Amino acid sequence: MHPDNNDPAPHGGPTAQPSGGAAPATSAQPAAPGAGAGPGAAPALDALGDALAAELAELKAKHAEVADAYLRAKAEAENIRRRAEEDMAKARKYAVEAFAESLLPVKDSLEAAITQPGATSEQLLEGVHATLRQLAGALERNKVVQVAPPAGTKFDPHQHQAISVVPADQEPNTVVTVLQKGYLINERVLRPALVTVAAAK
């Protein structure tokens, strides 16, 4: 006997879907932010925050140290500059004082010479030479050195001043005669020597 087409489907066969209704959705919904994070996420964030805070504190300490060192160096530089200015002022003051003190014996000798009206010419000449030696010694002690080039010395425009060029039996551009001695002070020209210079042949 053949089964009737109107009979329900045999057991195990396809079942009819509900009329007018769709099958229930079975796809998974998106997970909420932070959902599913492991239990160790919060401690890791705390550790990172602690590390950043420690690094920030270290940087602040280094900044304070550098700022303090800068202020100390600035103050030290200012002290050095002030001491240098004071030393220079004292050096100028006492240099003049020392130079003046070295000239006092020269003045004493000159005054002693004029208090002896009955002195002979030989005595006066001897006194002048002694006074001149005193003056030369005072100048040398204060680094004042004379410039008196001998004849034949090559003309040096830094220490000599040519008054004229004259014919001479020597090499051209050399000193012939010193008309006035020059002087150096601490190796700087105080006054150039006035000289005549040999002309080209």
PDB file of C-alpha atoms in Angstrom:
ATOM      1  CA  MET A   1       0.000   0.000   0.000  1.00  0.00           C
ATOM      2  CA  HIS A   2       1.397   3.313  -1.062  1.00  0.00           C
ATOM      3  CA  PRO A   3       1.623   6.110   1.426  1.00  0.00           C
ATOM      4  CA  ASP A   4      -0.774   8.974   0.967  1.00  0.00           C
ATOM      5  CA  ASN A   5       0.759  12.187  -0.219  1.00  0.00           C
ATOM      6  CA  ASN A   6      -1.183  14.103   2.457  1.00  0.00           C
ATOM      7  CA  ASP A   7       0.324  12.151   5.321  1.00  0.00           C
ATOM      8  CA  PRO A   8       2.861  13.872   7.506  1.00  0.00           C
ATOM      9  CA  ALA A   9       6.494  13.396   6.573  1.00  0.00           C
ATOM     10  CA  PRO A  10       8.001  10.235   7.820  1.00  0.00           C
ATOM     11  CA  HIS A  11       9.954  10.309  11.051  1.00  0.00           C
ATOM     12  CA  GLY A  12      13.407  11.620  10.420  1.00  0.00           C
ATOM     13  CA  GLY A  13      12.478  13.583   7.288  1.00  0.00           C
ATOM     14  CA  PRO A  14      12.608  17.302   6.768  1.00  0.00           C
ATOM     15  CA  THR A  15      10.349  19.274   9.048  1.00  0.00           C
ATOM     16  CA  ALA A  16       8.290  22.167   7.838  1.00  0.00           C
ATOM     17  CA  GLN A  17       9.475  25.677   8.731  1.00  0.00           C
ATOM     18  CA  PRO A  18       7.123  27.878  10.708  1.00  0.00           C
ATOM     19  CA  SER A  19       4.961  29.853   8.391  1.00  0.00           C
ATOM     20  CA  GLY A  20       6.039  33.434   7.831  1.00  0.00           C
ATOM     21  CA  GLY A  21       8.970  33.216  10.306  1.00  0.00           C
ATOM     22  CA  ALA A  22      12.727  33.268   9.695  1.00  0.00           C
ATOM     23  CA  ALA A  23      15.123  30.927  11.353  1.00  0.00           C
ATOM     24  CA  PRO A  24      16.631  32.253  14.640  1.00  0.00           C
ATOM     25  CA  ALA A  25      19.965  34.074  14.164  1.00  0.00           C
ATOM     26  CA  THR A  26      22.887  31.985  15.290  1.00  0.00           C
ATOM     27  CA  SER A  27      25.860  34.340  14.383  1.00  0.00           C
ATOM     28  CA  ALA A  28      27.946  35.699  17.314  1.00  0.00           C
ATOM     29  CA  GLN A  29      27.552  39.380  18.337  1.00  0.00           C
ATOM     30  CA  PRO A  30      30.699  41.673  18.426  1.00  0.00           C
ATOM     31  CA  ALA A  31      32.468  41.552  21.726  1.00  0.00           C
ATOM     32  CA  ALA A  32      32.325  44.676  23.896  1.00  0.00           C
ATOM     33  CA  PRO A  33      35.539  46.698  24.204  1.00  0.00           C
ATOM     34  CA  GLY A  34      37.782  45.215  26.779  1.00  0.00           C
ATOM     35  CA  ALA A  35      35.684  42.156  26.953  1.00  0.00           C
ATOM     36  CA  GLY A  36      37.604  38.981  27.013  1.00  0.00           C
ATOM     37  CA  ALA A  37      40.851  40.646  28.400  1.00  0.00           C
ATOM     38  CA  GLY A  38      42.820  38.324  30.544  1.00  0.00           C
ATOM     39  CA  PRO A  39      42.958  38.803  34.284  1.00  0.00           C
ATOM     40  CA  GLY A  40      46.624  40.059  33.977  1.00  0.00           C
ATOM     41  CA  ALA A  41      45.821  43.165  31.836  1.00  0.00           C
ATOM     42  CA  ALA A  42      45.139  45.531  34.746  1.00  0.00           C
ATOM     43  CA  PRO A  43      48.370  44.680  36.641  1.00  0.00           C
ATOM     44  CA  ALA A  44      50.359  45.164  33.423  1.00  0.00           C
ATOM     45  CA  LEU A  45      48.894  48.664  32.953  1.00  0.00           C
ATOM     46  CA  ASP A  46      49.663  49.500  36.565  1.00  0.00           C
ATOM     47  CA  ALA A  47      53.262  48.334  36.137  1.00  0.00           C
ATOM     48  CA  LEU A  48      53.646  50.478  32.987  1.00  0.00           C
ATOM     49  CA  GLY A  49      52.264  53.518  34.814  1.00  0.00           C
ATOM     50  CA  ASP A  50      54.661  52.942  37.707  1.00  0.00           C
ATOM     51  CA  ALA A  51      57.596  52.689  35.285  1.00  0.00           C
ATOM     52  CA  LEU A  52      56.611  55.933  33.531  1.00  0.00           C
ATOM     53  CA  ALA A  53      56.196  57.712  36.862  1.00  0.00           C
ATOM     54  CA  ALA A  54      59.623  56.525  37.997  1.00  0.00           C
ATOM     55  CA  GLU A  55      61.215  57.653  34.727  1.00  0.00           C
ATOM     56  CA  LEU A  56      59.533  61.056  35.019  1.00  0.00           C
ATOM     57  CA  ALA A  57      60.765  61.446  38.578  1.00  0.00           C
ATOM     58  CA  GLU A  58      64.300  60.543  37.458  1.00  0.00           C
ATOM     59  CA  LEU A  59      64.172  63.103  34.634  1.00  0.00           C
ATOM     60  CA  LYS A  60      62.943  65.789  37.019  1.00  0.00           C
ATOM     61  CA  ALA A  61      65.787  65.000  39.417  1.00  0.00           C
ATOM     62  CA  LYS A  62      68.349  65.209  36.601  1.00  0.00           C
ATOM     63  CA  HIS A  63      66.848  68.491  35.401  1.00  0.00           C
ATOM     64  CA  ALA A  64      67.087  69.947  38.898  1.00  0.00           C
ATOM     65  CA  GLU A  65      70.692  68.761  39.145  1.00  0.00           C
ATOM     66  CA  VAL A  66      71.648  70.315  35.786  1.00  0.00           C
ATOM     67  CA  ALA A  67      69.884  73.583  36.673  1.00  0.00           C
ATOM     68  CA  ASP A  68      71.732  73.744  39.979  1.00  0.00           C
ATOM     69  CA  ALA A  69      75.072  73.065  38.266  1.00  0.00           C
ATOM     70  CA  TYR A  70      74.333  75.803  35.709  1.00  0.00           C
ATOM     71  CA  LEU A  71      73.546  78.348  38.403  1.00  0.00           C
ATOM     72  CA  ARG A  72      76.711  77.425  40.306  1.00  0.00           C
ATOM     73  CA  ALA A  73      78.851  77.721  37.154  1.00  0.00           C
ATOM     74  CA  LYS A  74      77.273  81.064  36.299  1.00  0.00           C
ATOM     75  CA  ALA A  75      77.953  82.404  39.778  1.00  0.00           C
ATOM     76  CA  GLU A  76      81.555  81.136  39.653  1.00  0.00           C
ATOM     77  CA  ALA A  77      82.116  82.760  36.257  1.00  0.00           C
ATOM     78  CA  GLU A  78      80.782  86.047  37.605  1.00  0.00           C
ATOM     79  CA  ASN A  79      83.120  85.807  40.608  1.00  0.00           C
ATOM     80  CA  ILE A  80      86.096  85.099  38.347  1.00  0.00           C
ATOM     81  CA  ARG A  81      85.241  88.062  36.127  1.00  0.00           C
ATOM     82  CA  ARG A  82      84.918  90.362  39.132  1.00  0.00           C
ATOM     83  CA  ARG A  83      88.207  89.165  40.629  1.00  0.00           C
ATOM     84  CA  ALA A  84      89.957  89.632  37.274  1.00  0.00           C
ATOM     85  CA  GLU A  85      88.705  93.201  37.025  1.00  0.00           C
ATOM     86  CA  GLU A  86      89.874  93.916  40.583  1.00  0.00           C
ATOM     87  CA  ASP A  87      93.295  92.363  39.874  1.00  0.00           C
ATOM     88  CA  MET A  88      93.683  94.445  36.712  1.00  0.00           C
ATOM     89  CA  ALA A  89      92.777  97.633  38.573  1.00  0.00           C
ATOM     90  CA  LYS A  90      95.278  96.794  41.324  1.00  0.00           C
ATOM     91  CA  ALA A  91      97.972  95.918  38.783  1.00  0.00           C
ATOM     92  CA  ARG A  92      97.571  99.265  37.012  1.00  0.00           C
ATOM     93  CA  LYS A  93      97.580 101.132  40.294  1.00  0.00           C
ATOM     94  CA  TYR A  94     100.612  99.414  41.810  1.00  0.00           C
ATOM     95  CA  ALA A  95     102.554  99.334  38.540  1.00  0.00           C
ATOM     96  CA  VAL A  96     102.531 103.139  38.464  1.00  0.00           C
ATOM     97  CA  GLU A  97     103.376 103.190  42.158  1.00  0.00           C
ATOM     98  CA  ALA A  98     106.364 100.880  41.677  1.00  0.00           C
ATOM     99  CA  PHE A  99     107.611 102.881  38.707  1.00  0.00           C
ATOM    100  CA  ALA A 100     107.343 106.136  40.635  1.00  0.00           C
ATOM    101  CA  GLU A 101     109.162 104.601  43.589  1.00  0.00           C
ATOM    102  CA  SER A 102     112.050 103.501  41.355  1.00  0.00           C
ATOM    103  CA  LEU A 103     112.442 107.066  40.085  1.00  0.00           C
ATOM    104  CA  LEU A 104     112.759 108.620  43.539  1.00  0.00           C
ATOM    105  CA  PRO A 105     116.521 107.893  43.852  1.00  0.00           C
ATOM    106  CA  VAL A 106     117.053 109.629  40.523  1.00  0.00           C
ATOM    107  CA  LYS A 107     115.299 112.707  41.829  1.00  0.00           C
ATOM    108  CA  ASP A 108     117.326 112.553  45.043  1.00  0.00           C
ATOM    109  CA  SER A 109     120.584 112.489  43.055  1.00  0.00           C
ATOM    110  CA  LEU A 110     119.569 115.480  40.955  1.00  0.00           C
ATOM    111  CA  GLU A 111     118.582 117.444  44.031  1.00  0.00           C
ATOM    112  CA  ALA A 112     121.893 116.564  45.712  1.00  0.00           C
ATOM    113  CA  ALA A 113     123.796 117.785  42.656  1.00  0.00           C
ATOM    114  CA  ILE A 114     122.213 121.242  42.660  1.00  0.00           C
ATOM    115  CA  THR A 115     122.873 121.717  46.396  1.00  0.00           C
ATOM    116  CA  GLN A 116     126.648 121.717  45.739  1.00  0.00           C
ATOM    117  CA  PRO A 117     127.335 124.984  43.912  1.00  0.00           C
ATOM    118  CA  GLY A 118     131.078 124.722  44.464  1.00  0.00           C
ATOM    119  CA  ALA A 119     131.412 121.332  42.707  1.00  0.00           C
ATOM    120  CA  THR A 120     133.925 121.082  39.922  1.00  0.00           C
ATOM    121  CA  SER A 121     132.971 120.160  36.396  1.00  0.00           C
ATOM    122  CA  GLU A 122     134.520 116.737  36.890  1.00  0.00           C
ATOM    123  CA  GLN A 123     132.415 116.176  39.987  1.00  0.00           C
ATOM    124  CA  LEU A 124     129.274 117.328  38.197  1.00  0.00           C
ATOM    125  CA  LEU A 125     130.005 115.056  35.254  1.00  0.00           C
ATOM    126  CA  GLU A 126     130.575 112.125  37.568  1.00  0.00           C
ATOM    127  CA  GLY A 127     127.296 112.894  39.321  1.00  0.00           C
ATOM    128  CA  VAL A 128     125.448 113.071  36.003  1.00  0.00           C
ATOM    129  CA  HIS A 129     126.801 109.678  34.983  1.00  0.00           C
ATOM    130  CA  ALA A 130     125.785 108.181  38.328  1.00  0.00           C
ATOM    131  CA  THR A 131     122.300 109.652  37.993  1.00  0.00           C
ATOM    132  CA  LEU A 132     122.013 108.333  34.450  1.00  0.00           C
ATOM    133  CA  ARG A 133     122.911 104.846  35.654  1.00  0.00           C
ATOM    134  CA  GLN A 134     120.241 105.095  38.313  1.00  0.00           C
ATOM    135  CA  LEU A 135     117.679 106.136  35.716  1.00  0.00           C
ATOM    136  CA  ALA A 136     118.663 103.337  33.337  1.00  0.00           C
ATOM    137  CA  GLY A 137     118.348 100.805  36.166  1.00  0.00           C
ATOM    138  CA  ALA A 138     114.907 102.136  37.126  1.00  0.00           C
ATOM    139  CA  LEU A 139     113.726 101.840  33.534  1.00  0.00           C
ATOM    140  CA  GLU A 140     115.060  98.304  33.152  1.00  0.00           C
ATOM    141  CA  ARG A 141     113.359  97.158  36.357  1.00  0.00           C
ATOM    142  CA  ASN A 142     110.098  98.383  34.877  1.00  0.00           C
ATOM    143  CA  LYS A 143     110.661  96.534  31.575  1.00  0.00           C
ATOM    144  CA  VAL A 144     111.620  99.673  29.645  1.00  0.00           C
ATOM    145  CA  VAL A 145     114.400  98.732  27.204  1.00  0.00           C
ATOM    146  CA  GLN A 146     116.158 101.106  24.840  1.00  0.00           C
ATOM    147  CA  VAL A 147     116.319 100.587  21.067  1.00  0.00           C
ATOM    148  CA  ALA A 148     119.634 101.797  19.637  1.00  0.00           C
ATOM    149  CA  PRO A 149     120.526  99.677  16.592  1.00  0.00           C
ATOM    150  CA  PRO A 150     124.197  99.741  15.569  1.00  0.00           C
ATOM    151  CA  ALA A 151     125.149 100.858  12.069  1.00  0.00           C
ATOM    152  CA  GLY A 152     124.486  98.194   9.460  1.00  0.00           C
ATOM    153  CA  THR A 153     121.428  96.778  11.257  1.00  0.00           C
ATOM    154  CA  LYS A 154     118.606  95.975   8.891  1.00  0.00           C
ATOM    155  CA  PHE A 155     115.909  98.633   9.082  1.00  0.00           C
ATOM    156  CA  ASP A 156     112.898  97.425  11.075  1.00  0.00           C
ATOM    157  CA  PRO A 157     109.785  99.547  10.486  1.00  0.00           C
ATOM    158  CA  HIS A 158     108.226  98.139  13.657  1.00  0.00           C
ATOM    159  CA  GLN A 159     110.961  99.589  15.909  1.00  0.00           C
ATOM    160  CA  HIS A 160     112.690 102.211  13.741  1.00  0.00           C
ATOM    161  CA  GLN A 161     111.494 105.399  12.117  1.00  0.00           C
ATOM    162  CA  ALA A 162     113.498 106.576   9.096  1.00  0.00           C
ATOM    163  CA  ILE A 163     114.163 110.300   9.078  1.00  0.00           C
ATOM    164  CA  SER A 164     116.058 110.320   5.800  1.00  0.00           C
ATOM    165  CA  VAL A 165     117.701 108.067   3.226  1.00  0.00           C
ATOM    166  CA  VAL A 166     121.397 108.834   2.766  1.00  0.00           C
ATOM    167  CA  PRO A 167     124.141 107.431   0.529  1.00  0.00           C
ATOM    168  CA  ALA A 168     126.392 105.126   2.534  1.00  0.00           C
ATOM    169  CA  ASP A 169     129.033 102.505   1.958  1.00  0.00           C
ATOM    170  CA  GLN A 170     126.907  99.685   3.352  1.00  0.00           C
ATOM    171  CA  GLU A 171     123.969  97.509   2.406  1.00  0.00           C
ATOM    172  CA  PRO A 172     120.846  99.379   1.259  1.00  0.00           C
ATOM    173  CA  ASN A 173     117.947  99.638   3.697  1.00  0.00           C
ATOM    174  CA  THR A 174     120.194  99.375   6.749  1.00  0.00           C
ATOM    175  CA  VAL A 175     120.614 101.792   9.659  1.00  0.00           C
ATOM    176  CA  VAL A 176     123.355 104.387   9.177  1.00  0.00           C
ATOM    177  CA  THR A 177     122.966 106.597  12.253  1.00  0.00           C
ATOM    178  CA  VAL A 178     120.704 106.672  15.292  1.00  0.00           C
ATOM    179  CA  LEU A 179     119.498 110.232  15.836  1.00  0.00           C
ATOM    180  CA  GLN A 180     117.327 109.415  18.862  1.00  0.00           C
ATOM    181  CA  LYS A 181     117.070 106.188  20.817  1.00  0.00           C
ATOM    182  CA  GLY A 182     113.788 104.346  20.925  1.00  0.00           C
ATOM    183  CA  TYR A 183     112.266 102.403  23.800  1.00  0.00           C
ATOM    184  CA  LEU A 184     110.198  99.262  24.336  1.00  0.00           C
ATOM    185  CA  ILE A 185     107.993  98.600  27.332  1.00  0.00           C
ATOM    186  CA  ASN A 186     107.095  94.972  27.920  1.00  0.00           C
ATOM    187  CA  GLU A 187     108.247  94.268  24.343  1.00  0.00           C
ATOM    188  CA  ARG A 188     105.870  96.879  22.917  1.00  0.00           C
ATOM    189  CA  VAL A 189     107.142  99.984  21.181  1.00  0.00           C
ATOM    190  CA  LEU A 190     106.982 102.950  23.519  1.00  0.00           C
ATOM    191  CA  ARG A 191     108.898 105.163  21.086  1.00  0.00           C
ATOM    192  CA  PRO A 192     110.590 104.138  17.815  1.00  0.00           C
ATOM    193  CA  ALA A 193     114.236 104.926  17.260  1.00  0.00           C
ATOM    194  CA  LEU A 194     114.834 107.796  14.829  1.00  0.00           C
ATOM    195  CA  VAL A 195     117.412 106.704  12.253  1.00  0.00           C
ATOM    196  CA  THR A 196     118.879 107.438   8.885  1.00  0.00           C
ATOM    197  CA  VAL A 197     118.834 104.641   6.322  1.00  0.00           C
ATOM    198  CA  ALA A 198     121.300 103.706   3.599  1.00  0.00           C
ATOM    199  CA  ALA A 199     120.073 104.450   0.090  1.00  0.00           C
ATOM    200  CA  ALA A 200     120.040 101.906  -2.704  1.00  0.00           C
ATOM    201  CA  LYS A 201     123.229 101.864  -4.765  1.00  0.00           C
TER     202      LYS A 201
END
